CSV table of C-alpha atoms in Angstrom, one decimal:
chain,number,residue,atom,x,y,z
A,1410,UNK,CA,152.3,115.3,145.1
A,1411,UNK,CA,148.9,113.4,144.5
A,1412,UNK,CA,147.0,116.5,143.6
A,1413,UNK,CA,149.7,117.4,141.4
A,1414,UNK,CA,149.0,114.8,139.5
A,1415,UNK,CA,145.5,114.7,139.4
A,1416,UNK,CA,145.8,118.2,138.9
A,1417,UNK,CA,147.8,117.2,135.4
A,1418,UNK,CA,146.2,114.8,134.4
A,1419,UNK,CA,142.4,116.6,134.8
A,1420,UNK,CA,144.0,119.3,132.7
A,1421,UNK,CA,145.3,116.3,130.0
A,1422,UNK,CA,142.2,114.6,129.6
A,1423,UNK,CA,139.9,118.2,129.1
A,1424,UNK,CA,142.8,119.5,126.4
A,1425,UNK,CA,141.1,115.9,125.2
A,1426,UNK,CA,137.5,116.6,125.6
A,1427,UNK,CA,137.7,119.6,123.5
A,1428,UNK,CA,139.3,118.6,120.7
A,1429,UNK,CA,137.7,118.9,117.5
A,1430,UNK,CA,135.8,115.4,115.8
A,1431,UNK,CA,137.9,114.1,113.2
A,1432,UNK,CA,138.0,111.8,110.0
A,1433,UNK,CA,139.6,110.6,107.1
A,1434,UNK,CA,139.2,111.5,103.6
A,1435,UNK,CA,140.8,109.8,100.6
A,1436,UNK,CA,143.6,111.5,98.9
A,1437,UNK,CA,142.2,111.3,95.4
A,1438,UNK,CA,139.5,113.3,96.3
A,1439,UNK,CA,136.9,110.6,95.8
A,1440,UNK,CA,133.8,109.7,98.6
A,1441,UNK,CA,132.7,106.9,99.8
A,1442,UNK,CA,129.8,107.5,101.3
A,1443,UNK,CA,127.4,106.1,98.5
A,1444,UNK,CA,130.4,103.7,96.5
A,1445,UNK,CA,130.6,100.3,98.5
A,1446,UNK,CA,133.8,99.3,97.0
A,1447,UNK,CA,135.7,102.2,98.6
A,1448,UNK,CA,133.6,101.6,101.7
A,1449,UNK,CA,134.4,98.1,101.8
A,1450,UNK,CA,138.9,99.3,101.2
A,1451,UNK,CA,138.8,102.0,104.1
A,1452,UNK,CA,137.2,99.2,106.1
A,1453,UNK,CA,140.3,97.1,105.2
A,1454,UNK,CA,142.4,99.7,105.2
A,1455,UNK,CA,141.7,101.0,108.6
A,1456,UNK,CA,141.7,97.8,110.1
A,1457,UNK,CA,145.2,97.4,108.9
A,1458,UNK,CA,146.5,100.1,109.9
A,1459,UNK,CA,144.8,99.6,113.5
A,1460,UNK,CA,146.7,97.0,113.8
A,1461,UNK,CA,149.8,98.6,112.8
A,1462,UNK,CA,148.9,101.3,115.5
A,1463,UNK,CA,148.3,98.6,118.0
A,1464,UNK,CA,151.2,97.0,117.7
A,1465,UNK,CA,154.0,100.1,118.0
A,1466,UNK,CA,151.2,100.9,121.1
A,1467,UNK,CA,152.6,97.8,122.6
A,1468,UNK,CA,156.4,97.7,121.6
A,1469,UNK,CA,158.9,99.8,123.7
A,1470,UNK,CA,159.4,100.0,127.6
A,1471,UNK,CA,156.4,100.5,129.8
A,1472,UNK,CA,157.0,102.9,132.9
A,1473,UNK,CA,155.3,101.0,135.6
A,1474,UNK,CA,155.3,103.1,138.1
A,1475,UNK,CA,152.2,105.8,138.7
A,1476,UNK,CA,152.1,109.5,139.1
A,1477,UNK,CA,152.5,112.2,136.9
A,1478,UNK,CA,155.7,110.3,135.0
A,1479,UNK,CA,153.7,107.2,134.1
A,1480,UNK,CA,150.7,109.6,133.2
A,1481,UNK,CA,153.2,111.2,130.6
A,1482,UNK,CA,154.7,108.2,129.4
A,1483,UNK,CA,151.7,107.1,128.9
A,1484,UNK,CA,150.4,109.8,126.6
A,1485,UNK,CA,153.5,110.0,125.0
A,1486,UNK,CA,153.1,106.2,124.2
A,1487,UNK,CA,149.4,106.7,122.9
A,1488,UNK,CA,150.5,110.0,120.3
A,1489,UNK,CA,153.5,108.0,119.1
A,1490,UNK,CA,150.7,105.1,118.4
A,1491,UNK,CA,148.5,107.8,116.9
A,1492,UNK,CA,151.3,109.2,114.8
A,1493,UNK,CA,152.0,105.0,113.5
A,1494,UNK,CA,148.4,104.8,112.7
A,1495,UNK,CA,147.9,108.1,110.6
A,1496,UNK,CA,151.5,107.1,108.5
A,1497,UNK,CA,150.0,104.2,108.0
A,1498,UNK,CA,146.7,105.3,106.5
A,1499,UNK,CA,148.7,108.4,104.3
A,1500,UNK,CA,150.0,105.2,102.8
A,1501,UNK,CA,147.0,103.8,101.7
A,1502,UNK,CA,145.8,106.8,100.4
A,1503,UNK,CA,144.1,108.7,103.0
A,1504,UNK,CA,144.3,112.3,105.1
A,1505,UNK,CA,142.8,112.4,108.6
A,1506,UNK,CA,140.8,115.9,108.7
A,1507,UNK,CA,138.6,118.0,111.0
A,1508,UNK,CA,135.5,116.8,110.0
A,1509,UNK,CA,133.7,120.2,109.5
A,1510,UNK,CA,136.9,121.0,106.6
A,1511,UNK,CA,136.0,117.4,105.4
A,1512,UNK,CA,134.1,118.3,102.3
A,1513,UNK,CA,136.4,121.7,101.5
A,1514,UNK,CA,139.7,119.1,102.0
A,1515,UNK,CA,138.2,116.7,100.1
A,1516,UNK,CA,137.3,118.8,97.1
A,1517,UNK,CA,141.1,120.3,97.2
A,1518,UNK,CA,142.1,117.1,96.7
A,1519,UNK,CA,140.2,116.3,93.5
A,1520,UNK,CA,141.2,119.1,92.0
A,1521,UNK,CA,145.2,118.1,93.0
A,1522,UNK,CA,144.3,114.5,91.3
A,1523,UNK,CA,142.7,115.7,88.6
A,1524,UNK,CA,145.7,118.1,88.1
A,1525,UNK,CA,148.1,115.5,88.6
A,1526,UNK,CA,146.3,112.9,85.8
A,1527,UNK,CA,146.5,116.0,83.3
A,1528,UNK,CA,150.4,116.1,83.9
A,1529,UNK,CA,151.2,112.7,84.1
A,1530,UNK,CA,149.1,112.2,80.8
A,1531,UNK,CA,151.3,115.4,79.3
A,1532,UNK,CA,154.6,113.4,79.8
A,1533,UNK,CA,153.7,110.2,78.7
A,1534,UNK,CA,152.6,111.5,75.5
A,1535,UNK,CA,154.8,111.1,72.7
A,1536,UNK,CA,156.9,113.8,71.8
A,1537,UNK,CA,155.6,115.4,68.7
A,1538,UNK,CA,157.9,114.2,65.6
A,1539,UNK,CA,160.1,117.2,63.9
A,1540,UNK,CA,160.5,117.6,60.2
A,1541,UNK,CA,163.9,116.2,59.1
A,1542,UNK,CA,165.7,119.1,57.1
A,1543,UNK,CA,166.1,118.4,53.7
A,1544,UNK,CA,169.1,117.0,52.7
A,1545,UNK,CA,172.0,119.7,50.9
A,1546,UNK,CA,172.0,118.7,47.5
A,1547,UNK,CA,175.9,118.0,45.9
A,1548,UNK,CA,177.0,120.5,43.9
A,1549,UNK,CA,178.5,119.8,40.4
């Protein structure tokens, strides 16, 4: 039963080791790689939302027993934390990407914010003003 579970939980952590490296981009298209003030809110931001993340980590029941069940409760535990942290994050305006689509995502999204300004600036336009009709004019 031992090597079962090593067994598992070798094949768990390599599905780990080869997944791709990941990052988050700003839904509004915008970079913060050379503007400090959006530096200095994904800072914020992420620590936030790392707390958030930390804290459904720690809520629920722990298994406390070993083997292959606490293994998978465990995981279970850390990708329902993961998915806390990400929600989190969508919230405050940002998309977690592979980080080779990074660039391609990110340019996506401005055109979708750009595309979105242009419609909400449509609507909140006044509505162009029609011509009365003359008023009939009373026979005699």
């Amino acid at each position: 039963m031992c090597k079962i579970a090593i067994a598992a939980l070798c094949v768990a952590l390599g599905g780990c080791a080869a997944a791709p490296k990941m990052g988050w981009v700003r839904v509004d298209g915008q970079s913060s790689r050379d503007n400090p003030v959006l530096q200095t809110q994904f800072e914020v931001d992420r620590t936030a939302c790392l707390g958030e993340r930390n804290k459904a980590a720690l809520s629920g029941v722990t298994v406390a027993g070993g083997g292959l069940a606490g293994a998978i409760a465990a995981q279970e535990r850390t990708n329902a934390a993961d998915t806390v942290g990400q929600g989190c994050m969508a919230e405050k305006g940002y998309l977690l990407v592979r980080e080779d689509e990074a660039d391609a995502k990110r340019a996506e999204l401005a055109r979708v914010a750009e595309l979105k300004k242009q419609q909400e600036a449509a609507s909140a336009a006044p509505a162009p003003k029609q011509k009365k009709p003359a008023a009939a004019k009373p026979s005699t």
